[in-house]
Short mmCIF file of C-alpha atoms in Angstrom, two decimals:
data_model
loop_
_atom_site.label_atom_id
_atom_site.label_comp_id
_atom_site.label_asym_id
_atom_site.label_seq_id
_atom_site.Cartn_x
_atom_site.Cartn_y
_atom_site.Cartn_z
CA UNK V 1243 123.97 59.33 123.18
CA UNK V 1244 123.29 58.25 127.09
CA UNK V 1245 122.16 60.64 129.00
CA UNK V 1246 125.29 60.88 130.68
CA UNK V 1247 126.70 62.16 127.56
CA UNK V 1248 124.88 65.07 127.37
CA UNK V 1249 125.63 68.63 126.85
CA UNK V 1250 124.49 69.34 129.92
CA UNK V 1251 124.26 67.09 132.68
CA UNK V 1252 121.17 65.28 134.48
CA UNK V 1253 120.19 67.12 137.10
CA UNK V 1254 121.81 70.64 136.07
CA UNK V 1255 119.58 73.97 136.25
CA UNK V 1256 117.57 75.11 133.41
CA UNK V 1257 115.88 78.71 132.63
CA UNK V 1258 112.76 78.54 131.18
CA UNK V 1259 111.72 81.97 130.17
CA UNK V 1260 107.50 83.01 129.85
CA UNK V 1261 107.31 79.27 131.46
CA UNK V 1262 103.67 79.62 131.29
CA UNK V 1263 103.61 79.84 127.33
CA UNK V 1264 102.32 77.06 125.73
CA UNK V 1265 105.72 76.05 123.86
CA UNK V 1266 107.55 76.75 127.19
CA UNK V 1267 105.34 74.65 129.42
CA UNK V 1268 106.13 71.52 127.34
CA UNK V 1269 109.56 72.40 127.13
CA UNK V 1270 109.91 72.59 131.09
CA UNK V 1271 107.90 69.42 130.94
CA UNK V 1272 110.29 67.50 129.21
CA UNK V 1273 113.18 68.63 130.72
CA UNK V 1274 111.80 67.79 134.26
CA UNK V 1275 110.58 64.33 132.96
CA UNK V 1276 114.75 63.73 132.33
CA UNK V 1277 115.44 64.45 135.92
CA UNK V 1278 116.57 68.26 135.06
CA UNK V 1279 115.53 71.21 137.64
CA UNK V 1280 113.76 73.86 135.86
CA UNK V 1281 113.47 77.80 136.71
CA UNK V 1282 111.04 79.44 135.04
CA UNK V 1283 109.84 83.09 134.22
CA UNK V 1284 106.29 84.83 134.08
CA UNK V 1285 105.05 87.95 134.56
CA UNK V 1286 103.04 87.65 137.59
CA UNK V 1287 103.21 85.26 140.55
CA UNK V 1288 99.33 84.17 140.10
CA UNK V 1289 100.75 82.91 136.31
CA UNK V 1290 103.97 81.06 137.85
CA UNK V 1291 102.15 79.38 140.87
CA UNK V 1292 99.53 78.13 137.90
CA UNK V 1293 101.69 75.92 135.76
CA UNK V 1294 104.20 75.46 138.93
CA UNK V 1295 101.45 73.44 140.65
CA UNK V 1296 100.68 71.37 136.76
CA UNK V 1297 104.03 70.43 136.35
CA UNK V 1298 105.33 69.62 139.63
CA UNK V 1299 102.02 66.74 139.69
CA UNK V 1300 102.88 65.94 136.34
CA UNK V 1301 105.98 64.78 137.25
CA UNK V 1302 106.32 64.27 141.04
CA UNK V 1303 109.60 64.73 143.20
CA UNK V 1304 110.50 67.34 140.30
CA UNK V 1305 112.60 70.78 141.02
CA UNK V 1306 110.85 73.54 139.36
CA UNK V 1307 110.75 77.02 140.60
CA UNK V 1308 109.47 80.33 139.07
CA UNK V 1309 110.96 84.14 138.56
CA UNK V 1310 108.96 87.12 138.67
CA UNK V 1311 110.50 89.09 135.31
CA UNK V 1312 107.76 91.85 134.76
CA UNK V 1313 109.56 93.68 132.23
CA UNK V 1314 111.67 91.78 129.72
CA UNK V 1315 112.93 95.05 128.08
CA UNK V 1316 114.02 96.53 131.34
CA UNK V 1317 118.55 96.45 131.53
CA UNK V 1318 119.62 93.37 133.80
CA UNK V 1319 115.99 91.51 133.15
CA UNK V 1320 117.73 88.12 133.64
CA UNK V 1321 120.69 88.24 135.60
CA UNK V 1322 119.14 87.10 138.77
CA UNK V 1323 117.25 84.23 137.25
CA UNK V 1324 120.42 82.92 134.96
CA UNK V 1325 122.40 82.19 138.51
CA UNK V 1326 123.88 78.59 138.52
CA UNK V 1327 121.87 77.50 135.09
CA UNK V 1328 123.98 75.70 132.98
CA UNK V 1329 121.12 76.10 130.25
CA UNK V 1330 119.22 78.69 128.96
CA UNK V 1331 115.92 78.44 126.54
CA UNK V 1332 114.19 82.08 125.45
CA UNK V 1333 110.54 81.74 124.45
CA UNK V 1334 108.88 84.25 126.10
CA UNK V 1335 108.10 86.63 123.42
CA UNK V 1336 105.86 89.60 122.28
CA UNK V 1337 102.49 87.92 121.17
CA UNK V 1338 100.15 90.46 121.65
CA UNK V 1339 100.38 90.87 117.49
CA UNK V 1340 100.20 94.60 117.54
CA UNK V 1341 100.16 95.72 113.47
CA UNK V 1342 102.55 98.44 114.79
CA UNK V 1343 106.31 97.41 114.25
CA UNK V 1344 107.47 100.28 116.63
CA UNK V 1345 105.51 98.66 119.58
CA UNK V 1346 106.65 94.54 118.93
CA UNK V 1347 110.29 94.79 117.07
CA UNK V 1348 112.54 96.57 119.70
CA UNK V 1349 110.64 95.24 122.38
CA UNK V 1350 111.29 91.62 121.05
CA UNK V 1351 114.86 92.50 120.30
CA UNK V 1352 115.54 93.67 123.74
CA UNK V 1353 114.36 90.76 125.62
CA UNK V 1354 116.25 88.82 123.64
CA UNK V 1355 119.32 91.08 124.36
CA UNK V 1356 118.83 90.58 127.70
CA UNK V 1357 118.85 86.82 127.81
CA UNK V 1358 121.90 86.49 125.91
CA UNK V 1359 123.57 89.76 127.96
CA UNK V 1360 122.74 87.29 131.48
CA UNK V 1361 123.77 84.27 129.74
CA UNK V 1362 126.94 85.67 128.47
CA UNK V 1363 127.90 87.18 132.16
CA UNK V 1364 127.43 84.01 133.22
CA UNK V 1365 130.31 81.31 134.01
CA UNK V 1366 127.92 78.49 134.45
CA UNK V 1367 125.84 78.66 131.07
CA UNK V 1368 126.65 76.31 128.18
CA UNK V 1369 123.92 76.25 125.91
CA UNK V 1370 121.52 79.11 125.18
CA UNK V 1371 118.03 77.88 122.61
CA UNK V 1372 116.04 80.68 121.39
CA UNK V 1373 112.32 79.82 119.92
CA UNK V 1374 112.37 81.76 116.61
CA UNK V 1375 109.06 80.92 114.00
CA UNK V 1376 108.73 79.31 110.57
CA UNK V 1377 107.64 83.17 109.50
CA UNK V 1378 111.50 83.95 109.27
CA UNK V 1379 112.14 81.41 106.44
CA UNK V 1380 110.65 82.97 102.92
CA UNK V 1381 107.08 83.11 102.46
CA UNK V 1382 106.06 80.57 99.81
CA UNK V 1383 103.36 81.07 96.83
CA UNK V 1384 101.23 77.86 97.12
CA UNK V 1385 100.93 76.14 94.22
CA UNK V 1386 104.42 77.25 92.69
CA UNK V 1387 106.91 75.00 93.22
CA UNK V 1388 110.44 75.81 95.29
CA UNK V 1389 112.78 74.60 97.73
CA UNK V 1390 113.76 76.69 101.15
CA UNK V 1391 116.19 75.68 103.57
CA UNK V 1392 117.37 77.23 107.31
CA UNK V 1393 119.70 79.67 105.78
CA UNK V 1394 117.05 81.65 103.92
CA UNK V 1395 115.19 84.34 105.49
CA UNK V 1396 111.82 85.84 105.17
CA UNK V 1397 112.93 89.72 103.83
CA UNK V 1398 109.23 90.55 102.33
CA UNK V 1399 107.30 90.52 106.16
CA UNK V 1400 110.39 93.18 107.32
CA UNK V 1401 109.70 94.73 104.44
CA UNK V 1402 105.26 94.91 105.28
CA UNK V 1403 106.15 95.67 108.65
CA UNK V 1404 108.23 98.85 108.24
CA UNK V 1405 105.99 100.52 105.48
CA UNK V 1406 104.27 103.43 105.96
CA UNK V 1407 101.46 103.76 108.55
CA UNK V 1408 98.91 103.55 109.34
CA UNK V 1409 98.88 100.52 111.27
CA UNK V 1410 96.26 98.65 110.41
CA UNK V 1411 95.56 94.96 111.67
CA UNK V 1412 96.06 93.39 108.48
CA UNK V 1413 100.16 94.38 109.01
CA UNK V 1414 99.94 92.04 112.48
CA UNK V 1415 101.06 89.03 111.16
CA UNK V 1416 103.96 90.69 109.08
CA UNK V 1417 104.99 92.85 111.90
CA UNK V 1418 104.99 88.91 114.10
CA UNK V 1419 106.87 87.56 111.57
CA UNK V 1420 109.53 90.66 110.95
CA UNK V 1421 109.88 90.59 114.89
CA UNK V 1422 111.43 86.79 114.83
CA UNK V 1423 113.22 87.90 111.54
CA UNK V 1424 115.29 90.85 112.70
CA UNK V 1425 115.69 89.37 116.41
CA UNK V 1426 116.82 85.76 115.74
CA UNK V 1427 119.06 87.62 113.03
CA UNK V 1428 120.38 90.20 115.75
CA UNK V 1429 121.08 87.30 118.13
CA UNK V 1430 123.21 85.48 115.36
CA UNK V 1431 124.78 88.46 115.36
CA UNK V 1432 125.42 88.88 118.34
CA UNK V 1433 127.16 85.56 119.03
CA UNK V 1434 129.24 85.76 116.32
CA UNK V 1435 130.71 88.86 117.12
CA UNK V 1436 131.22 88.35 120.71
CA UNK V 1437 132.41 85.02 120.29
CA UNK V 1438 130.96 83.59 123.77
CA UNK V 1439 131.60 80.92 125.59
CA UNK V 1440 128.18 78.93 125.20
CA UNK V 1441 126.46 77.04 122.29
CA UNK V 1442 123.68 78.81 120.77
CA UNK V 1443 120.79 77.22 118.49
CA UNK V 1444 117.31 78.58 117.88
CA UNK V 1445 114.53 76.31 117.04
CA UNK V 1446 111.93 77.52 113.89
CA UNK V 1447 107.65 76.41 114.97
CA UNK V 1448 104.68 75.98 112.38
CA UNK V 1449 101.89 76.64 113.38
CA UNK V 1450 101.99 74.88 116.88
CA UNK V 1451 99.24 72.54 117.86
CA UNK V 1452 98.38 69.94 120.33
CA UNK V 1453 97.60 69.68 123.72
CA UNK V 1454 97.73 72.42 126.15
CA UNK V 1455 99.23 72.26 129.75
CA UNK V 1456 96.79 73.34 132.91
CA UNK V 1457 98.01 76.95 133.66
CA UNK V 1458 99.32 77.80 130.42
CA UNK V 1459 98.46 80.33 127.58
CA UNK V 1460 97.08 78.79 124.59
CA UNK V 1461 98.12 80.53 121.62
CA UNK V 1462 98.16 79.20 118.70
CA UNK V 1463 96.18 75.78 120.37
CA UNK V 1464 93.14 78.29 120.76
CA UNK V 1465 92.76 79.49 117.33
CA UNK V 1466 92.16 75.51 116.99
CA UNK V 1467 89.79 75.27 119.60
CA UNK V 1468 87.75 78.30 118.52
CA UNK V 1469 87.56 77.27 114.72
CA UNK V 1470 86.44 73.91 115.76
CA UNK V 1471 83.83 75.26 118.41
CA UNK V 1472 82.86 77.80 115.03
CA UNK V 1473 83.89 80.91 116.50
CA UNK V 1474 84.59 83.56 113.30
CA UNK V 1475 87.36 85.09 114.53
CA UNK V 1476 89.63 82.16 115.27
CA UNK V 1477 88.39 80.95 111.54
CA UNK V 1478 89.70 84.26 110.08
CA UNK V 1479 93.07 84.15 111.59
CA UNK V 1480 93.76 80.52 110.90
CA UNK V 1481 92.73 81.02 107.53
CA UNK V 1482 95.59 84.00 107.22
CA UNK V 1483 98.08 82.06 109.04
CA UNK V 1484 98.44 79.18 106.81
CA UNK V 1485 98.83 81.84 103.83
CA UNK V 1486 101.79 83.02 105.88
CA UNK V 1487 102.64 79.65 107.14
CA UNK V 1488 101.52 76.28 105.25
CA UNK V 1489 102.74 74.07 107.90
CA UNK V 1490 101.55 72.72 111.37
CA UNK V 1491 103.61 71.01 113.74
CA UNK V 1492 102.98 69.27 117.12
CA UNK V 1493 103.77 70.86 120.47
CA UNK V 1494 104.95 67.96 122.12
CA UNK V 1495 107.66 67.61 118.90
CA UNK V 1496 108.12 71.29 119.55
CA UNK V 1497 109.27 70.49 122.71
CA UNK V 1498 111.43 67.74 122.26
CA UNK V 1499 113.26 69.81 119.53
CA UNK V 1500 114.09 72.55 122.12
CA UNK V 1501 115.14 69.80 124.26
CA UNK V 1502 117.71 68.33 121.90
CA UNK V 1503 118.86 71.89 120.42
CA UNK V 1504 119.94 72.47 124.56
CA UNK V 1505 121.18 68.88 125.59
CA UNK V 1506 122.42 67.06 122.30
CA UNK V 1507 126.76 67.81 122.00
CA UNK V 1508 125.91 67.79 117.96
CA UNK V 1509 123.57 70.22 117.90
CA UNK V 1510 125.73 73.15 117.19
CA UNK V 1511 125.03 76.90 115.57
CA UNK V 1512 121.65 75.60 114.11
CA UNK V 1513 118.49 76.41 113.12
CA UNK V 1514 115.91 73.56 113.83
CA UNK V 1515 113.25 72.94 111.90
CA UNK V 1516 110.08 72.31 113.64
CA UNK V 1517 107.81 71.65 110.58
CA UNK V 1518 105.67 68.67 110.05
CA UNK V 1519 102.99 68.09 107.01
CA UNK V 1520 102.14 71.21 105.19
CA UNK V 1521 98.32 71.75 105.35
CA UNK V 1522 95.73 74.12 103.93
CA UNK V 1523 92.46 74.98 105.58
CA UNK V 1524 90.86 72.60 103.93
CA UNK V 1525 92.59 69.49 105.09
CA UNK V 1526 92.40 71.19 108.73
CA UNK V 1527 89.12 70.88 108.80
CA UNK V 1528 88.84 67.65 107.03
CA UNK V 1529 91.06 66.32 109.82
CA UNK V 1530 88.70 67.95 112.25
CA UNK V 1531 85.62 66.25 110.73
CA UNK V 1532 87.47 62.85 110.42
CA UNK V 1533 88.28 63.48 114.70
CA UNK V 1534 84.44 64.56 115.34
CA UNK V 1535 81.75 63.60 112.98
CA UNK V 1536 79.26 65.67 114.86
CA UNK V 1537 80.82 68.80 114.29
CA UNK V 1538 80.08 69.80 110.02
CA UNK V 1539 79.07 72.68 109.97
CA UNK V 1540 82.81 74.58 109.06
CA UNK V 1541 82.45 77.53 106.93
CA UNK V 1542 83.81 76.66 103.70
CA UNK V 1543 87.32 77.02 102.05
CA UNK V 1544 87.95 79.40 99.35
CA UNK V 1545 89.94 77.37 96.04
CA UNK V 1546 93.26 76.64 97.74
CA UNK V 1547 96.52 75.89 96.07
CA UNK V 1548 98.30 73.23 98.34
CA UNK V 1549 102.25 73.91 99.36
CA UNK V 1550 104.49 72.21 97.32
CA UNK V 1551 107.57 74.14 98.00
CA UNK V 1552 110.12 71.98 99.07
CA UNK V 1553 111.73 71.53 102.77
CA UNK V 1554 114.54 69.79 103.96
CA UNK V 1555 112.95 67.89 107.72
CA UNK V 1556 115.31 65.36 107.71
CA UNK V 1557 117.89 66.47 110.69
CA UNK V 1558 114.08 67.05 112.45
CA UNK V 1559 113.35 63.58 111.64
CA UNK V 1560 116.73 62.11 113.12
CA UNK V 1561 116.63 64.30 116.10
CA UNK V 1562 113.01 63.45 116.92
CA UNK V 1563 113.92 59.60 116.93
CA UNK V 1564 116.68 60.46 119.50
CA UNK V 1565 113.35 60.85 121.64
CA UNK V 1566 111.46 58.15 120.82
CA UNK V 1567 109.01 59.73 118.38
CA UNK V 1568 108.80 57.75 114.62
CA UNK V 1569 109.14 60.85 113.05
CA UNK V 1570 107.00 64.04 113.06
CA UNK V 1571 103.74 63.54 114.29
CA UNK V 1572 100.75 63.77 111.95
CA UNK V 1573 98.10 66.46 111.61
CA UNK V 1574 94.90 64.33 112.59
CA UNK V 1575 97.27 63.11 115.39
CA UNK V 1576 98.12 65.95 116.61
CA UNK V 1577 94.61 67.78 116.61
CA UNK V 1578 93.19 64.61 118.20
CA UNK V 1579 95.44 64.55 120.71
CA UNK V 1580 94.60 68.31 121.56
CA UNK V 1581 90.54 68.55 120.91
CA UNK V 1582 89.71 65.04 123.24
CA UNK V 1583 92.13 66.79 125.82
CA UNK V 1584 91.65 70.36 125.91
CA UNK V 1585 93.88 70.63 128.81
CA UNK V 1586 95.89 68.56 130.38
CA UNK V 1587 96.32 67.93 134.34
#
């Protein structure tokens, strides 16, 4: 499909939301890169002008603006920013991983609600993209072997999250994981019932990794960073993530996946996949040695069971080639690509 033939034309007006994120600062990337204009959302001015400045140098002559949206839970959030967008992709979301469900769900829910309230009102928008996570599908045993597809759902992290408190940090990644469970499923919902005029898709992360934009947040990048600079704390969490998550998958095919989910005519009602290899902590830091000799001194894994549950990536396959990318990129790839360029310019 030319570019021509798009969902959306070349040159039409795309919102962005939490444009500063690391997912949503490669997704504005991209989309500028294909000669679209991009309007973008962050919480402060100091965070917009940041990754305003990156990726209007990264990609000179390009139309990108920014939105002050404090308050994402706050009635009418979006309505001034969705004006004239033919496009709209949600990834601003609650990561402050509070183990309290009360504080993250309905907050998470209602900025959602929002974006899809603005996009709805809207005569100009044709495709709406919300980033969901991999932490929706069903947690997998490693070691047992399985098959998930998009249409299942994680119910045991809703389940963790709404127990009984206290709320203690070891609930944070459940009460994450319950907050992209019960908001992508509202948001389905939603659509349905209304039966609106634009095409909505959401888009499902690993564990993201890669390179991270000047002027964005890090997120999941730093957890990287920190267990390869030996800092305990980013060991721990990784560590617990790839219980809840066995996968990794590159930013930059993050990206590109948001991209198509918005622009591509086929892409319809769908939940993307954005999974590449599944990997235990183990081969993490194997791939980290294999990048920097120098560094050895990891602490050591615990006996891990590898993933061997089954996952359909071929429709992330095909739409990645679309792109120009071979396929999905590969672990040692991707964490090369991130730890010889911290940050990119």
């Amino acid at each position: 499909m030319t570019a021509n033939n798009k969902a959306i034309p070349v040159g039409s007006l795309v919102l962005v939301t939490g444009i500063n994120g690391y997912i949503a600062s490669h997704v504005a990337d991209q989309l500028l890169k294909r000669g679209y204009r991009v309007r973008g959302t962050a919480r402060s001015t100091e965070k917009l002008n940041a990754i305003v400045k990156t990726l209007k140098a990264r990609t000179p002559g390009a139309v990108v603006e920014g939105v002050v949206i404090e308050d994402m839970q706050a009635d009418g959030a979006f309505a001034q920013a969705v004006q004239d967008a033919a496009g709209v992709i949600h990834v601003a979301s609650d990561l402050s991983l509070s183990p309290d469900p009360n504080k993250v769900i309905p907050a998470t829910i209602a900025g959602l609600k929002n974006a899809l309230d603005a996009a709805a009102a809207s005569a100009t928008v044709k495709k709406v993209v919300y980033t969901s996570s991999v932490v929706t599908l069903p947690q997998v045993k490693t070691g047992s072997p399985g098959q998930i597809s998009a249409s299942d759902w994680n119910a045991e992290s809703v389940k963790q999250a709404w127990a009984p408190p206290p709320y203690e940090a070891d609930r944070m990644l459940a009460v994450y994981g319950a907050s992209k469970v019960e908001s992508e499923q509202f948001a389905w919902k939603y659509v349905q019932e209304k039966k609106l005029h634009f095409v909505f898709n959401t888009v499902l992360p690993a564990i993201v990794c890669g390179p991270v934009l000047e002027g964005a947040n890090k997120s999941s990048a730093a957890f990287i960073e920190g267990l390869h600079s030996g800092d305990q704390g980013s060991t721990d969490l990784i560590r617990r993530l790839l219980e809840m998550s066995t996968w990794h998958v590159d930013v930059e095919d993050t990206a590109l996946l948001h991209v198509a989910a918005l622009l591509e005519e086929d892409v319809k009602d769908e939940r993307i996949l954005a999974i590449g290899e599944t990997c235990t902590y183990r081969e993490v830091i194997e791939a980290l040695k294999k990048i920097d000799p120098s560094k050895i001194d990891y602490a050591e894994p615990a006996n891990e069971d590898r993933n061997i549950v089954a996952v359909d990536t071929s429709r992330t396959v095909e739409i990645l080639k679309r792109y120009g990318r071979p396929g999905i990129t590969s672990l040692v790839e991707t964490l090369s690509k991130q730890l010889s360029n911290k940050v990119q310019v």
